[in-house]
Structure formats: C-alpha cells, structure tokens
Amino acid sequence: MTHHLVVTQNISLDGRIEFLDSWFDPSPQGQDVADLHEEMDRQGDACAAMLLGRKTFEEFRGYWPDHEDELAGASLARLQKYVVSRTLRDPGWQNSTVLPGDPLDEVRGLKASGDGDLVVTGSITLTHALFDAGLVDELRLFVYPAVQGRGRGLTADGSTIYDLTPVESRAFRAGVTLLRYGVG
C-alpha cells in the first residue's frame, strides 16, 4: 500500500497559484459556494494526510487554528500534517510533523509508508520539485474566474507535464471549475 500523492491547487485562469491579488478567499461565504464547499469537504474527508512546504504551513498555522468552526479548519485540525523544512524545529500545531531531510527523499518515504491521499496544496516550491521528480499521481485544479497577470504558476519555468489523463471536470455555481487529471 502506498499514499496516492495529489497536488490540489487553487489557480487563476492564467495559471497562477501564487496569491498576489484578492481573487481567492480561503473561507468563501454565501449560497453560491455551497456546492464548492461540499466538494472541498468531500476531498478533505478522503485525505489521509497533508504535505506542505514551510511557508504554506506557517500561513495555514497562522489562520486555520482560529477557524476550526469552519469545515476546512476542523478538517485540518484532525488531519496529520507533514511539513518539509530544514529550518523549522517545532511545528506548533497539533498533528504536525516536521520532515527535516532531503524533501524528495522524505516524500518518497511518506508515499511508501501509508495509504490514501497525501495532498499537497499551496507550497509552490515543493509542488514544482514534486512534479519535476515525477512523484505526483494526481492533479486537482480549482480554476477561479480571474486573471492575475503575474506570480508563480503551477510548474517551474521550463517544466513540462504531458502525460495527463482527464478524470473529472465540474463547474460550480460560483464560477469555479474543478479539473482533475491522473499524472503519469
């Protein structure tokens, strides 16, 4: 049994995953997002563990523990979280483990040691490295109806991924579209 490594990203129409503008809200409200919330909750329930780079982990740790009344916050509180970092010593968040070694070796070990979805989100530098190393099994993109025009994208400059198999395409009332692909 092995973990299925899933990269899940919120992305603008022009392929940016770095949030430099306010096109993405981690806690959207209103009736138009109910179906989007349902899908995010379904994916959260199916997630065995989360893998994060240090910067994204620190952003999550600074936001989600104060929002455990929301479904995403409650899900993250219970979920096992792994943070790839050579500088962080104490994660300071429940159910969190620091992976201090070589990031790709640590991820290979994690993939071999568990079962279910091991989900990476945000963590741009880590995501780029995982794609380049061929460690990603599935790609899930929540495409937002916005064009940012700047910021880092899904892959590093010069990287290519051609072996993608469509799995699902679904539109939500808020204008967000989920695109799922098998990788490799």
Short mmCIF file of C-alpha atoms in Angstrom, two decimals:
data_model
loop_
_atom_site.label_atom_id
_atom_site.label_comp_id
_atom_site.label_asym_id
_atom_site.label_seq_id
_atom_site.Cartn_x
_atom_site.Cartn_y
_atom_site.Cartn_z
CA MET A 1 0.00 0.00 0.00
CA THR A 2 1.22 3.47 -0.81
CA HIS A 3 -0.01 7.01 -0.49
CA HIS A 4 -1.51 8.49 -3.64
CA LEU A 5 0.22 11.90 -3.99
CA VAL A 6 -2.33 14.52 -5.03
CA VAL A 7 -1.47 18.12 -5.86
CA THR A 8 -4.55 20.28 -5.23
CA GLN A 9 -4.23 23.93 -6.22
CA ASN A 10 -6.44 26.98 -6.42
CA ILE A 11 -5.42 28.58 -9.70
CA SER A 12 -6.36 31.60 -11.78
CA LEU A 13 -7.40 31.31 -15.43
CA ASP A 14 -3.91 32.39 -16.46
CA GLY A 15 -2.28 29.57 -14.48
CA ARG A 16 -1.13 31.45 -11.35
CA ILE A 17 -1.15 29.72 -7.99
CA GLU A 18 0.69 32.45 -6.11
CA PHE A 19 -1.88 34.75 -4.48
CA LEU A 20 -0.78 38.31 -5.19
CA ASP A 21 -4.30 39.73 -5.52
CA SER A 22 -7.60 39.03 -3.78
CA TRP A 23 -9.08 36.57 -6.31
CA PHE A 24 -9.09 33.71 -3.78
CA ASP A 25 -10.81 33.61 -0.38
CA PRO A 26 -9.96 30.62 1.87
CA SER A 27 -13.34 30.96 3.63
CA PRO A 28 -15.89 31.94 0.96
CA GLN A 29 -19.44 32.54 2.19
CA GLY A 30 -22.90 32.60 0.65
CA GLN A 31 -25.30 30.35 -1.20
CA ASP A 32 -23.30 30.39 -4.42
CA VAL A 33 -20.46 28.45 -2.77
CA ALA A 34 -22.46 25.64 -1.15
CA ASP A 35 -21.67 23.14 -3.91
CA LEU A 36 -17.99 24.17 -3.87
CA HIS A 37 -17.90 23.69 -0.08
CA GLU A 38 -19.44 20.23 -0.47
CA GLU A 39 -16.71 19.19 -2.91
CA MET A 40 -13.93 20.62 -0.74
CA ASP A 41 -15.37 18.80 2.27
CA ARG A 42 -15.61 15.55 0.30
CA GLN A 43 -11.98 15.85 -0.72
CA GLY A 44 -10.97 16.77 2.83
CA ASP A 45 -12.71 13.68 4.21
CA ALA A 46 -10.87 11.49 1.68
CA CYS A 47 -7.49 12.97 2.59
CA ALA A 48 -5.27 10.70 4.69
CA ALA A 49 -2.58 13.34 5.32
CA MET A 50 -1.41 16.73 4.09
CA LEU A 51 2.07 17.64 2.89
CA LEU A 52 3.15 21.28 3.00
CA GLY A 53 6.20 23.41 2.44
CA ARG A 54 7.31 25.59 5.37
CA LYS A 55 5.88 28.90 4.10
CA THR A 56 2.44 27.48 3.34
CA PHE A 57 2.46 25.55 6.62
CA GLU A 58 3.18 28.74 8.55
CA GLU A 59 0.39 30.58 6.69
CA PHE A 60 -2.05 27.74 7.45
CA ARG A 61 -0.91 27.57 11.10
CA GLY A 62 -1.48 31.31 11.41
CA TYR A 63 -5.02 31.15 10.02
CA TRP A 64 -6.81 27.80 10.37
CA PRO A 65 -6.49 27.09 14.14
CA ASP A 66 -8.62 30.24 14.68
CA HIS A 67 -11.21 28.96 12.17
CA GLU A 68 -11.90 25.44 13.46
CA ASP A 69 -15.61 26.33 13.47
CA GLU A 70 -15.40 26.13 9.65
CA LEU A 71 -15.33 22.72 7.99
CA ALA A 72 -11.88 23.26 6.44
CA GLY A 73 -10.46 24.38 9.79
CA ALA A 74 -11.97 21.41 11.61
CA SER A 75 -10.65 19.05 8.93
CA LEU A 76 -7.14 20.48 9.18
CA ALA A 77 -7.19 20.23 12.98
CA ARG A 78 -7.76 16.46 12.87
CA LEU A 79 -5.59 15.75 9.84
CA GLN A 80 -1.99 14.56 10.03
CA LYS A 81 0.18 17.30 8.54
CA TYR A 82 3.76 16.91 7.32
CA VAL A 83 5.88 20.00 6.76
CA VAL A 84 9.04 19.84 4.66
CA SER A 85 11.58 22.15 6.27
CA ARG A 86 15.24 22.18 7.19
CA THR A 87 14.80 25.21 9.46
CA LEU A 88 11.54 24.64 11.38
CA ARG A 89 12.05 22.67 14.59
CA ASP A 90 8.74 22.81 16.46
CA PRO A 91 5.67 22.84 14.22
CA GLY A 92 3.50 24.37 16.96
CA TRP A 93 0.28 22.89 15.55
CA GLN A 94 -1.46 19.67 16.56
CA ASN A 95 -0.93 16.56 14.43
CA SER A 96 2.05 18.12 12.64
CA THR A 97 5.42 16.53 11.93
CA VAL A 98 8.50 18.26 10.54
CA LEU A 99 10.36 16.39 7.77
CA PRO A 100 13.92 17.79 8.07
CA GLY A 101 15.73 15.68 5.47
CA ASP A 102 16.02 15.93 1.72
CA PRO A 103 12.48 16.90 0.61
CA LEU A 104 12.21 14.38 -2.23
CA ASP A 105 13.60 11.52 -0.13
CA GLU A 106 11.17 12.43 2.68
CA VAL A 107 8.23 12.41 0.24
CA ARG A 108 9.30 9.08 -1.28
CA GLY A 109 9.35 7.64 2.24
CA LEU A 110 5.92 9.08 3.04
CA LYS A 111 4.42 7.73 -0.17
CA ALA A 112 5.70 4.24 0.65
CA SER A 113 4.58 4.31 4.28
CA GLY A 114 0.87 4.98 4.12
CA ASP A 115 -2.41 4.56 2.34
CA GLY A 116 -4.91 7.04 0.91
CA ASP A 117 -4.49 10.54 -0.48
CA LEU A 118 -1.42 12.51 0.57
CA VAL A 119 -2.43 16.02 -0.51
CA VAL A 120 -0.15 18.94 -1.30
CA THR A 121 -1.65 22.40 -1.64
CA GLY A 122 -0.01 25.80 -1.99
CA SER A 123 3.65 25.03 -1.31
CA ILE A 124 4.77 26.30 -4.72
CA THR A 125 8.47 25.40 -4.47
CA LEU A 126 7.66 21.93 -3.14
CA THR A 127 4.99 21.40 -5.82
CA HIS A 128 7.48 22.31 -8.55
CA ALA A 129 10.03 19.85 -7.15
CA LEU A 130 7.45 17.05 -6.85
CA PHE A 131 6.37 17.47 -10.48
CA ASP A 132 9.98 17.59 -11.69
CA ALA A 133 10.78 14.39 -9.74
CA GLY A 134 7.77 12.54 -11.15
CA LEU A 135 6.23 11.93 -7.71
CA VAL A 136 2.74 13.34 -8.41
CA ASP A 137 -0.06 10.82 -9.06
CA GLU A 138 -3.00 13.19 -9.49
CA LEU A 139 -3.57 16.89 -10.18
CA ARG A 140 -6.71 18.69 -8.95
CA LEU A 141 -7.15 22.28 -10.06
CA PHE A 142 -9.84 24.58 -8.71
CA VAL A 143 -9.81 27.16 -11.52
CA TYR A 144 -11.09 30.59 -10.45
CA PRO A 145 -12.60 33.06 -12.94
CA ALA A 146 -9.81 35.60 -12.54
CA VAL A 147 -6.70 36.69 -14.40
CA GLN A 148 -3.86 37.84 -12.14
CA GLY A 149 -1.21 38.51 -14.80
CA ARG A 150 1.76 37.85 -12.54
CA GLY A 151 3.01 35.41 -9.91
CA ARG A 152 4.34 31.88 -9.93
CA GLY A 153 2.45 29.19 -11.77
CA LEU A 154 1.72 25.50 -11.39
CA THR A 155 5.13 24.38 -12.67
CA ALA A 156 8.59 25.89 -12.65
CA ASP A 157 9.66 27.79 -15.78
CA GLY A 158 10.81 25.28 -18.37
CA SER A 159 9.00 22.31 -16.81
CA THR A 160 6.57 20.27 -18.86
CA ILE A 161 3.92 17.69 -17.99
CA TYR A 162 2.37 15.95 -20.96
CA ASP A 163 1.21 12.62 -19.56
CA LEU A 164 -2.13 13.81 -18.11
CA THR A 165 -5.30 11.73 -18.21
CA PRO A 166 -8.61 13.57 -17.68
CA VAL A 167 -10.51 12.22 -14.67
CA GLU A 168 -13.19 14.84 -13.97
CA SER A 169 -14.39 18.29 -14.96
CA ARG A 170 -17.03 20.03 -12.89
CA ALA A 171 -18.36 23.60 -12.76
CA PHE A 172 -19.64 25.18 -9.54
CA ARG A 173 -22.23 27.96 -9.18
CA ALA A 174 -19.63 30.49 -8.02
CA GLY A 175 -17.83 30.19 -11.38
CA VAL A 176 -15.04 27.94 -10.12
CA THR A 177 -14.25 24.84 -12.18
CA LEU A 178 -12.63 21.66 -10.85
CA LEU A 179 -10.29 19.90 -13.28
CA ARG A 180 -8.84 16.52 -12.22
CA TYR A 181 -6.10 14.66 -14.06
CA GLY A 182 -4.16 11.47 -13.50
CA VAL A 183 -0.41 12.11 -13.87
CA GLY A 184 1.94 9.62 -15.46
#
